[in-house]
Coordinates of C-alpha atoms and ligand atoms in Angstrom, one line a residue:
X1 CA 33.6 18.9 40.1
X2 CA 32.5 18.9 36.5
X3 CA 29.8 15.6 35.7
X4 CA 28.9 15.5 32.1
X5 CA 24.8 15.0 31.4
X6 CA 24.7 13.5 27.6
X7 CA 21.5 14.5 25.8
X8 CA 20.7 13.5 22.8
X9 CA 21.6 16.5 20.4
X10 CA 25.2 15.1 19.6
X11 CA 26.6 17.9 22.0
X12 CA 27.7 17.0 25.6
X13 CA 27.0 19.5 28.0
X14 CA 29.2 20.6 30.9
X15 CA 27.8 21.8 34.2
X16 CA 29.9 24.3 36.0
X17 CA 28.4 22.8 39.8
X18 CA 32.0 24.6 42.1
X19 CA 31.4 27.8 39.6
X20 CA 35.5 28.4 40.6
X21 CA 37.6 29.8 38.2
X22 CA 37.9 28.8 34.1
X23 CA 36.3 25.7 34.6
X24 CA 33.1 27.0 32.8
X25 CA 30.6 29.9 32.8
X26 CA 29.6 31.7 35.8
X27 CA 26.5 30.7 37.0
X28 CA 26.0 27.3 35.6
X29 CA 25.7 28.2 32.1
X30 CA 26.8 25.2 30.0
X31 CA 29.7 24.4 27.8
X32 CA 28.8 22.8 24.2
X33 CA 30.8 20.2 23.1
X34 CA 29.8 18.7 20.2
X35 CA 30.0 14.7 19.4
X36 CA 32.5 13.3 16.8
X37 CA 31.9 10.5 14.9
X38 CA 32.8 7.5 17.1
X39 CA 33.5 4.6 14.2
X40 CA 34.6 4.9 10.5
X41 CA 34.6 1.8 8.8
X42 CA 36.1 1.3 5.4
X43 CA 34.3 -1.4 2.1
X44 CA 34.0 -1.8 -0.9
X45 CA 37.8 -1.4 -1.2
X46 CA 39.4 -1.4 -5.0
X47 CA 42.5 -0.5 -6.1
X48 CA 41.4 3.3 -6.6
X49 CA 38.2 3.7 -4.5
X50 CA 36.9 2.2 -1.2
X51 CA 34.0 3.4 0.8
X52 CA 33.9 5.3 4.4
X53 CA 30.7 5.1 6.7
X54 CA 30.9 6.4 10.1
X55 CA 28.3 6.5 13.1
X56 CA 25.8 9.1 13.0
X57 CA 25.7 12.3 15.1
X58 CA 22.0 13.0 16.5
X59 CA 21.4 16.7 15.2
X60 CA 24.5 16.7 12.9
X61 CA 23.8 19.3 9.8
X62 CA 26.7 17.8 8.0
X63 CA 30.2 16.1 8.3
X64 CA 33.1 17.1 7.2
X65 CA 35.1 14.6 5.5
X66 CA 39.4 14.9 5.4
X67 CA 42.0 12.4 3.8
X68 CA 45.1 12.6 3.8
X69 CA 48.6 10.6 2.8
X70 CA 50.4 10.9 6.2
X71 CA 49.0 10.7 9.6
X72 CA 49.7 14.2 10.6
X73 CA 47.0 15.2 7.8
X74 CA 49.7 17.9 6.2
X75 CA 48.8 16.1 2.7
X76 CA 45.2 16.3 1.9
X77 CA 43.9 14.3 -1.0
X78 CA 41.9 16.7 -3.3
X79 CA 38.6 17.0 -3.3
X80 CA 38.4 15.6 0.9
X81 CA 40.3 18.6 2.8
X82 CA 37.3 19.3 4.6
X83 CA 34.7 18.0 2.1
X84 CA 30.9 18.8 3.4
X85 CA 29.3 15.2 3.6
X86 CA 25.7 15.3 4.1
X87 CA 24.5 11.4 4.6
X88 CA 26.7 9.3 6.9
X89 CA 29.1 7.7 4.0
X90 CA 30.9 8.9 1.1
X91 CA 32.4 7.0 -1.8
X92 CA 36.3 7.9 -2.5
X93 CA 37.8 7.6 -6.0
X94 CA 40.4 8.3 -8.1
X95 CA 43.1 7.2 -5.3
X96 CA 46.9 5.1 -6.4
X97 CA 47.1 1.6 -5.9
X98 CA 48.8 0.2 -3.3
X99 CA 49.1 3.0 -1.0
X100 CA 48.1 4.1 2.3
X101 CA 45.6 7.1 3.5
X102 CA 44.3 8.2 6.8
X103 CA 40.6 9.7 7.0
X104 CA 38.5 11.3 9.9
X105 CA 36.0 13.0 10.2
X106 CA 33.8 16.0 12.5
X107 CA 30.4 17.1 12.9
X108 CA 28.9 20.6 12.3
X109 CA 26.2 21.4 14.2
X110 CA 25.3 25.4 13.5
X111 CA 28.3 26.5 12.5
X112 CA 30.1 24.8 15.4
X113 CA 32.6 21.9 14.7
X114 CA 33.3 18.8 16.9
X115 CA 36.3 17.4 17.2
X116 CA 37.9 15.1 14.4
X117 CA 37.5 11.4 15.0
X118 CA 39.9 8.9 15.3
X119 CA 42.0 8.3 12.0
X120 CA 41.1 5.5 10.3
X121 CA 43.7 3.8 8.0
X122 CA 43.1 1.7 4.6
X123 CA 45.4 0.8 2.1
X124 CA 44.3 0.3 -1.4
X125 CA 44.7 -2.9 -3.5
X126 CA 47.8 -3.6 -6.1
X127 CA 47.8 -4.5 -9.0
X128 CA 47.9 -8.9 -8.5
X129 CA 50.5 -10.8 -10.1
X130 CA 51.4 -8.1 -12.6
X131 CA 47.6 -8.9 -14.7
X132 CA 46.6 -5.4 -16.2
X133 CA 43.5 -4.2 -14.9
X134 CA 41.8 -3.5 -18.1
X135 CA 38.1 -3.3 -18.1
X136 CA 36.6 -6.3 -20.6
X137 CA 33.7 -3.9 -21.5
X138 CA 36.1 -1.1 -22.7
X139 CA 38.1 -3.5 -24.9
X140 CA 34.9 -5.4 -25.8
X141 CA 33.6 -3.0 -28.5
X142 CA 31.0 -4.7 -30.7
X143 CA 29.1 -7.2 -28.3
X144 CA 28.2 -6.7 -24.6
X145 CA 30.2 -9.0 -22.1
X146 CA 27.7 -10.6 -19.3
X147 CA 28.2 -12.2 -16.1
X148 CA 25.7 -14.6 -13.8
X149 CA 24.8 -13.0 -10.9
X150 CA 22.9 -13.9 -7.3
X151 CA 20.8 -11.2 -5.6
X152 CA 22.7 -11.4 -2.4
X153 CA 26.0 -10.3 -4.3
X154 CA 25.3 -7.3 -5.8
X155 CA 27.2 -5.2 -3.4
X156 CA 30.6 -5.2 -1.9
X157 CA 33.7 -6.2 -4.5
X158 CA 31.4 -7.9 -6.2
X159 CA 29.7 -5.3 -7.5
X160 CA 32.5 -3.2 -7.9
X161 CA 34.0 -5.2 -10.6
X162 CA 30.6 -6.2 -12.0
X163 CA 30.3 -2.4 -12.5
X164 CA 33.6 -1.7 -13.9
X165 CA 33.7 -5.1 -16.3
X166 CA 30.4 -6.1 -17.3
X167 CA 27.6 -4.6 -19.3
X168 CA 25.3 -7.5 -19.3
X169 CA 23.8 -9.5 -16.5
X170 CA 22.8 -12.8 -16.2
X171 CA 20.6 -14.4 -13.5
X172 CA 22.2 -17.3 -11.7
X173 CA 19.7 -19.1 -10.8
X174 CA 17.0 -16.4 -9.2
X175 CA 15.0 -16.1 -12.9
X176 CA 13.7 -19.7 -12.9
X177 CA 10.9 -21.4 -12.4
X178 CA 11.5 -23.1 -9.2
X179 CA 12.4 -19.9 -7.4
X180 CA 10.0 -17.2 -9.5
X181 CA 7.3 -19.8 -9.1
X182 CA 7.7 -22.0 -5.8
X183 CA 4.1 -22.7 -5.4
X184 CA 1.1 -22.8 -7.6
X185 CA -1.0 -19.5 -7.9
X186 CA 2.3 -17.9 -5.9
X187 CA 4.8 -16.1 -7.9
X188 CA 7.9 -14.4 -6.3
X189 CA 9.8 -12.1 -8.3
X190 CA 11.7 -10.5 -5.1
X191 CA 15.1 -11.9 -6.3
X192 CA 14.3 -11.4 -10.0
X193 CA 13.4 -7.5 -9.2
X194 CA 16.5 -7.0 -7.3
X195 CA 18.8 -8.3 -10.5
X196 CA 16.8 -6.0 -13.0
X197 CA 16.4 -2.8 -11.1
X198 CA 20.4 -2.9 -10.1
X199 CA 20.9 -3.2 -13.9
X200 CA 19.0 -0.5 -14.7
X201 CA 21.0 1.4 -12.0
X202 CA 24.0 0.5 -13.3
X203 CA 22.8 0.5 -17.0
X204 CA 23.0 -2.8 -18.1
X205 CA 21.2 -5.3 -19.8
X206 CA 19.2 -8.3 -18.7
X207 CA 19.2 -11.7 -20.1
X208 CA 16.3 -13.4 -19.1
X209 CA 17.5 -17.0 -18.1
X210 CA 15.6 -19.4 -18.0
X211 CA 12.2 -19.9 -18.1
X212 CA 11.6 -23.7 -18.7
X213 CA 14.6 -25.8 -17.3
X214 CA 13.9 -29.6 -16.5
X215 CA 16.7 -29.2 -13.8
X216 CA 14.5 -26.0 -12.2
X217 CA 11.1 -26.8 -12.1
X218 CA 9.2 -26.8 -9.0
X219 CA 8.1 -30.2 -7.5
X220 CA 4.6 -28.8 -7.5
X221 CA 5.0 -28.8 -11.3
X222 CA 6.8 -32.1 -11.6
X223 CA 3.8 -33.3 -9.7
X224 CA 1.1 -31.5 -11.5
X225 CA -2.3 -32.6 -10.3
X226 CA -4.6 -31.5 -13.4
X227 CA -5.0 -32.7 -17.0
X228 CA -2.3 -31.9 -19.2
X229 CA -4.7 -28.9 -20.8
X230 CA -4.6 -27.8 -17.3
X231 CA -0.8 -28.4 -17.4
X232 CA -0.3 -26.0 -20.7
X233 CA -2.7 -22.8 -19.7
X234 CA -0.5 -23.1 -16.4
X235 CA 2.7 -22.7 -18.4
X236 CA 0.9 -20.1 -20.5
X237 CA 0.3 -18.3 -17.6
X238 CA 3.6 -18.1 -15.9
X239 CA 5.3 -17.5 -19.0
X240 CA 2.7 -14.6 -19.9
X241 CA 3.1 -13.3 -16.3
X242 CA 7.4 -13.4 -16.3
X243 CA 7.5 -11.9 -19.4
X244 CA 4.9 -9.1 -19.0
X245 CA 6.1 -8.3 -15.9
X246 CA 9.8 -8.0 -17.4
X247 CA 8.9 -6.5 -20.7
X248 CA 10.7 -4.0 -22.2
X249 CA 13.6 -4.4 -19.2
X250 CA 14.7 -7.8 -20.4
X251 CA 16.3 -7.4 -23.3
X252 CA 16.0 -11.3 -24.0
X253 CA 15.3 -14.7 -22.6
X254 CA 16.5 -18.2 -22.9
X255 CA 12.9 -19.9 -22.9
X256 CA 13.5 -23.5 -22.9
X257 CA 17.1 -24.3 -21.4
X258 CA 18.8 -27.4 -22.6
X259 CA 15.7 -29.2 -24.2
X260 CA 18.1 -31.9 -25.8
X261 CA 18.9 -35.4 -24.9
X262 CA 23.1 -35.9 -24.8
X263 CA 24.2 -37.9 -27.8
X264 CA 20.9 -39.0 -29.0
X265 CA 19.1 -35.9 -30.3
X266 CA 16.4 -36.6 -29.3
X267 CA 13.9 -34.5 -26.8
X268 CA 14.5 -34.7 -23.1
X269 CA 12.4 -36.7 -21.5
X270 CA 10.8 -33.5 -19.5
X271 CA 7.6 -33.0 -17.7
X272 CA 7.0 -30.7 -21.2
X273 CA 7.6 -33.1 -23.3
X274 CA 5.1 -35.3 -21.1
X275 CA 2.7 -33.5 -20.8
X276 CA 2.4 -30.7 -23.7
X277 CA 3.8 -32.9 -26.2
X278 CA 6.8 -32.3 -28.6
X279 CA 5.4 -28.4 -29.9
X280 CA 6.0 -27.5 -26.3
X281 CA 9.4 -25.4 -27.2
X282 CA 7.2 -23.5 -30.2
X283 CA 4.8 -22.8 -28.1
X284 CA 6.9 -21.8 -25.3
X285 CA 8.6 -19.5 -27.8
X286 CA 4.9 -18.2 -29.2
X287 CA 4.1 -17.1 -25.8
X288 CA 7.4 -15.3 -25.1
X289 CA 6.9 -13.6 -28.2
X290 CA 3.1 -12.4 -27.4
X291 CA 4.2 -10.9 -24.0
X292 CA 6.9 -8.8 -25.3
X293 CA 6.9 -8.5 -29.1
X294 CA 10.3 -6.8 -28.7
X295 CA 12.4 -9.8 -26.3
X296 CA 15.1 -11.7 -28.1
X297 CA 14.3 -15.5 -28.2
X298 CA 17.2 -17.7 -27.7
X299 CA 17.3 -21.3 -27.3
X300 CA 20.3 -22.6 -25.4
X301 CA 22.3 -25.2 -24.5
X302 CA 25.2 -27.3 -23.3
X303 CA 27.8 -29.2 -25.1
X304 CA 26.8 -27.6 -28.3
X305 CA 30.2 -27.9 -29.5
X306 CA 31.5 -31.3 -28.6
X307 CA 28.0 -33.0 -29.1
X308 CA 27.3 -33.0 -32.9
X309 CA 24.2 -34.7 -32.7
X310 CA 22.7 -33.3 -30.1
X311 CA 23.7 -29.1 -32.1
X312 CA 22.6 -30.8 -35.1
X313 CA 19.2 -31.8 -33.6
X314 CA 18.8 -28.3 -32.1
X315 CA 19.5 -26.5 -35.3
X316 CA 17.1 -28.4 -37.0
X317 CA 14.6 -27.2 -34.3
X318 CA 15.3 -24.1 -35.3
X319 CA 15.7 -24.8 -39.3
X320 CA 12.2 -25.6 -38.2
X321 CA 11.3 -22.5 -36.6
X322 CA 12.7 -20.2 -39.0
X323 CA 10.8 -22.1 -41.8
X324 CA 7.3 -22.3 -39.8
X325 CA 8.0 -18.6 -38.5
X326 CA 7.8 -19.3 -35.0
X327 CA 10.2 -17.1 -33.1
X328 CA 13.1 -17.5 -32.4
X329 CA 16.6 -14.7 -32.2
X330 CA 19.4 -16.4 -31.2
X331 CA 21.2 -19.4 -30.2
X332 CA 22.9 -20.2 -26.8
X333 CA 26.3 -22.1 -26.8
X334 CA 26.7 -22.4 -22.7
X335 CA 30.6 -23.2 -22.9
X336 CA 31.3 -24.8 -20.2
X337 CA 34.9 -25.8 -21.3
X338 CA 38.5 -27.2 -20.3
X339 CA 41.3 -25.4 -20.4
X340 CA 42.5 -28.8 -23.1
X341 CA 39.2 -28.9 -25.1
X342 CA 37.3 -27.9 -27.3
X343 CA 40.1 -26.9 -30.1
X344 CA 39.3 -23.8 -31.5
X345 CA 38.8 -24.7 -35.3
X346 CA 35.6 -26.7 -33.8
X347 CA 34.3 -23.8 -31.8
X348 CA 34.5 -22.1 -34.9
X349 CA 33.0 -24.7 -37.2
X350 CA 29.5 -24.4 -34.6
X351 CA 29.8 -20.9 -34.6
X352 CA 29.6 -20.8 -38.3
X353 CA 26.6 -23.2 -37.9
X354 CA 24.4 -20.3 -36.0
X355 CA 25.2 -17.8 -38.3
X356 CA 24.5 -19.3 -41.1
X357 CA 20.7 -19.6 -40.1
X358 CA 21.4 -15.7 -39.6
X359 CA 20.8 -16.5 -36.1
X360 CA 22.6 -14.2 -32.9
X361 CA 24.8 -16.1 -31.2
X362 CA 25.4 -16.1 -27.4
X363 CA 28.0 -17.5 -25.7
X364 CA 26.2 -17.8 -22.4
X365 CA 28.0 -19.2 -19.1
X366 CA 31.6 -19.4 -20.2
X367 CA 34.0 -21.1 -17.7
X368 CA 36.9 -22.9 -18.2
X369 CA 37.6 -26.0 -15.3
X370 CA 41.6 -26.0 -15.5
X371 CA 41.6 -29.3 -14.0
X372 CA 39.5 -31.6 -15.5
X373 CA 41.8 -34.4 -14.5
X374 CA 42.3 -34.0 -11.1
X375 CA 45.9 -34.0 -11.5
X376 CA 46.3 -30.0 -9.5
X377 CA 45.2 -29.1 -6.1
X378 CA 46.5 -25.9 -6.6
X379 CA 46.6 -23.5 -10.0
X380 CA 50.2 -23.8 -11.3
X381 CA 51.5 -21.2 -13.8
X382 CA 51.6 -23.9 -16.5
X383 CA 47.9 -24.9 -16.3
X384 CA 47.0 -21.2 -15.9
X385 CA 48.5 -20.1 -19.1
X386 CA 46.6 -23.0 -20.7
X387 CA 43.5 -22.1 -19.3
X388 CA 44.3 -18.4 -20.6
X389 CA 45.2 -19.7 -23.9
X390 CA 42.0 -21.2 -24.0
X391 CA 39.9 -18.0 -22.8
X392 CA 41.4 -16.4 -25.9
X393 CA 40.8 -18.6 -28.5
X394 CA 37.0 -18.3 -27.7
X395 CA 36.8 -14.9 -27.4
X396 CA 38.8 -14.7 -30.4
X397 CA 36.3 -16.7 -32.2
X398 CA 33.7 -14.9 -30.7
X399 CA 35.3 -11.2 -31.6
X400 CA 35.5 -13.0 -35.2
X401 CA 31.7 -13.5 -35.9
X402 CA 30.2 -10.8 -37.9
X403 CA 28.8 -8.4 -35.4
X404 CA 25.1 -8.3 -37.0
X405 CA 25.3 -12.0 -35.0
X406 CA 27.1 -11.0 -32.3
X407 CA 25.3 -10.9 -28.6
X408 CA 27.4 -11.2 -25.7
X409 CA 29.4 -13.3 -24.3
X410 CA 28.6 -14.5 -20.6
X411 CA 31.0 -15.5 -18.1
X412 CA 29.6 -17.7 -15.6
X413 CA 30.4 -16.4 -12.1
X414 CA 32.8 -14.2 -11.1
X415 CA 35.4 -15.4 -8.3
X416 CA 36.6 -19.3 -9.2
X417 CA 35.6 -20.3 -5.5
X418 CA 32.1 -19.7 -6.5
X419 CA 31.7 -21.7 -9.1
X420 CA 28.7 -24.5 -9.6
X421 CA 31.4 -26.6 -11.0
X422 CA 33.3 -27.1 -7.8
X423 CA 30.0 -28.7 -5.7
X424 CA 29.5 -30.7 -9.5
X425 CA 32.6 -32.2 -9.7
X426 CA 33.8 -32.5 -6.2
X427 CA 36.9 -31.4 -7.0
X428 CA 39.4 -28.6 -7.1
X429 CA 39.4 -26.1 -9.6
X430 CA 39.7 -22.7 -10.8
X431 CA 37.4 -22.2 -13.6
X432 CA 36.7 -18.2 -13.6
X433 CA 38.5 -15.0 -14.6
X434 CA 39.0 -13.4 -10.7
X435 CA 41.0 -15.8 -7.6
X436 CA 38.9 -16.4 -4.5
X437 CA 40.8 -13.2 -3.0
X438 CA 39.0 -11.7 -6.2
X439 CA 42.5 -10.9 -8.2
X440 CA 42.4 -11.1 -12.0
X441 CA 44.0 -14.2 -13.3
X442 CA 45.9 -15.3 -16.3
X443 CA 42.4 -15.9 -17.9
X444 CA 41.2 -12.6 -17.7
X445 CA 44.5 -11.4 -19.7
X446 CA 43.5 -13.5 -22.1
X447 CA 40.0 -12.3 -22.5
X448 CA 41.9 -8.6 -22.6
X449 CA 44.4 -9.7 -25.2
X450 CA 41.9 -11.5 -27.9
X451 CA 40.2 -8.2 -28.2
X452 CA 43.7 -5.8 -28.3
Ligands
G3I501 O1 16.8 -23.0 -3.3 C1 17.7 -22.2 -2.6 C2 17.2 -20.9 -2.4 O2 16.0 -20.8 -1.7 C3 18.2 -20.0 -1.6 O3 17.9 -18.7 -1.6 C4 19.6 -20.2 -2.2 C5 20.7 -19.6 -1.3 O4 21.9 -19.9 -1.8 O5 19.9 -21.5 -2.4 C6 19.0 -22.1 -3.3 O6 19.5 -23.2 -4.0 C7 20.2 -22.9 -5.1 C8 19.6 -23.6 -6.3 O7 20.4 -23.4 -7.5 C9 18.2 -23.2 -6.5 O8 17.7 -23.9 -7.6 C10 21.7 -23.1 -5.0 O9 22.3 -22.4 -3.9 C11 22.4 -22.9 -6.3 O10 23.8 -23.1 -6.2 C12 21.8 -23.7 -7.3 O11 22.5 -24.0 -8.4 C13 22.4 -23.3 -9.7 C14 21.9 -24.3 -10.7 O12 22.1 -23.8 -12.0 C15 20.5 -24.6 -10.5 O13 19.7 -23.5 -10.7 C16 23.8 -22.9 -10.0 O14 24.2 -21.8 -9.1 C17 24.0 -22.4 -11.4 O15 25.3 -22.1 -11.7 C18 23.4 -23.5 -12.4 O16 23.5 -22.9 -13.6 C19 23.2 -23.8 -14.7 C20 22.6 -23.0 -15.8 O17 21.4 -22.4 -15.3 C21 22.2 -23.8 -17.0 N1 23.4 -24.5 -17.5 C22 24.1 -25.3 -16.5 C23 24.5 -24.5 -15.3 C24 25.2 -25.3 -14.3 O18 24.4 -26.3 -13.8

């Protein structure tokens, strides 16, 4: 009889009870057999890479990690033939597309090694519908390229090809008022702090967005019960507190988003507006400025290419500006676009607009709805060249600009399935440069091909 007492050193011990013959030591004297890992699980899988993670081993010194092409392990993928993991995970690169590899691992406990786990199997991605997987930062040489980004998806796929494309992050929605300042008195930065430090992980930049926003501002502020001096030192204050707190890690901030009426040119009607009066951008802009004498200043905004009066009305803010030497850096054409507007000649012709002020210009939350008609409920080759056609021509103009005026340019979201435009429109569409299953599109060629 031979009962097995676990303990918990990652061994299993065998009493010899009978004592009879080979079934263990004479006189009790126990058998060590060490604990393999009992799951492997596989994430973050790319096209070259994926991650393993497998259950711990209580008193493990190390693991040894093996992969292999064929099940029988006879070819080992250099460097894992045995590679000496310490922590419970290990990050695999520099693997072929497409093809299939067997892993498992044991634990060494004093120079004694369990057996191998069970083999766990992944495949890695292809290549989708024959798009080249060429990075947009590597082709994007003279300006950064951004992407908006939420707190809870800087991990996974999404991070992967955030890392591999993107140089520049933007905040979704986590760096506005209503979420870094919910309640009066009560800031959070939790979400804002998770978007900077992974930048500075994965070295790259910040763009602050945004801190005034009539379509983010808390109800408490909406609401304000205080006089309207009370109303501007509180607005002093938050914008002194965000941008101290961030200074010198944000490279830059849109600090009043979309201040302009549509059509008329005039100011928004805005609880600033109300209650600071019409200097409320200016002053906005002074106090960025104070907090971080370094930040870029951008004012930004939507339709800036279709909607002539309302540019012309925001350029004359900063004609302003420039003249009265109030700060201000750069200029913020959002670009949220069709696939069958705007023509290029007038994306170049407001282009040429901010850089004649010798203003930067950002192109700050490109997407591109491919079906602004609701004629598709699916993506048909047709449209999706259009929409790639379209991609180009901006990044084209963009890639045109003199660089001492180029920023970056922003897409806004990463997989189409995720975009605000779906829930905005109520319709179908596919307005991003990645498919839901997070395979590069038409679009994303196109980016690649204006800057070839
Ligand atoms: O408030 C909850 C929050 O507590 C929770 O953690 C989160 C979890 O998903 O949901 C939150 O609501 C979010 C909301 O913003 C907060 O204000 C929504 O999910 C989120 O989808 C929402 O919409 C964002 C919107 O701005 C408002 O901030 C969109 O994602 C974002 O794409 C959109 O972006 C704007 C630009 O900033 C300015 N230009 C236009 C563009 C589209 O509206």
């Amino acid at each position: 009889m031979m009962p097995r007492l676990f303990i918990s050193l990652g061994v299993v011990i065998s009493i010899c009870i009978s004592c009879d013959e080979g079934g263990g030591m004479s006189g009790g004297e126990p058998v060590i057999e060490l604990l393999a890992p009992t799951t492997l699980t596989i994430s973050n899988l790319g096209q070259n890479s994926f991650r393993v993670e497998w259950s711990s081993v209580t008193g493990a010194d190390f693991y040894e990690v093996t992969i292999a092409s064929d099940d029988l392990f006879d070819n080992t993928v250099s460097p894992y033939n045995e590679l000496r993991e310490n922590s419970t995970g290990l990050n695999v690169s520099n693997l072929e597309m497409s093809t299939e590899y067997f892993i498992r691992v044991r634990t060494v406990i004093d120079d004694q090694r369990s057996d191998y786990s069970i083999t766990q199997t992944v495949t890695t991605l292809s290549e989708p519908d024959g798009e080249p997987d060429i990075a947009l930062k590597e082709v994007a040489t003279t300006f950064k390229v951004g992407m908006a980004v939420r707190a809870s998806r800087l991990n996974g796929l999404h991070a992967q090809i955030l890392e591999k494309e993107y140089n520049s992050l933007t905040s979704e929605f986590e760096m506005k008022m209503n979420i870094m300042y919910p309640r009066q008195g009560d800031y959070d930065f939790s979400k804002a702090d998770a978007i900077v430090n992974y930048a500075e992980e994965h070295g790259m930049q910040v763009h602050g967005h945004a801190l005034i926003w009539h379509a983010a501002t808390p109800s408490w502020v909406e609401n304000f019960a205080g006089t309207d001096q009370e109303f501007e030192d509180m607005v002093k204050d938050y914008i002194t507190t965000t941008v101290s707190r961030y200074r010198g890690r944000v490279v830059s901030w849109d600090v009043v988003n979309e201040a302009f009426a549509d059509g008329s040119g005039n100011l928004r009607n805005s609880v600033f507006l109300q209650r600071m009066g019409p200097d409320y951008i200016k002053k906005c802009h002074e106090w960025t400025r104070a907090a971080d004498p370094d930040v870029l200043i951008f004012y930004n905004d939507y339709n800036m290419v279709t909607d002539d009066t309302k540019r012309k009305a925001a350029l004359s803010l900063m004609d302003e500006f420039i003249r009265d030497g109030v700060p201000v850096d750069g200029f913020g054409f959002q670009m949220h676009i069709a696939y069958n507007g705007p023509s290029r000649s007038r994306i170049q012709s407001a282009a040429n607009e901010v850089i004649d002020r010798e203003l930067l210009l950002h192109f700050s939350e490109l997407d591109v709805r491919a079906n602004p008609g609701n004629d598709l409920s699916s993506l048909t080759d047709t449209r999706a060249e259009a929409q790639k056609k379209k991609v180009k021509e901006v990044v084209e103009v963009y890639n045109g600009i003199p660089d001492q005026y180029k920023f970056a340019l922003t897409v806004w979201g990463l997989r189409d399935d995720e975009s605000w435009l779906l829930d905005f429109w109520g319709q179908a569409d596919w307005p991003l440069l990645y498919d839901k299953n997070f395979a590069l599109k038409k679009a994303h060629t196109g980016f690649v091909e204006a800057l070839q």
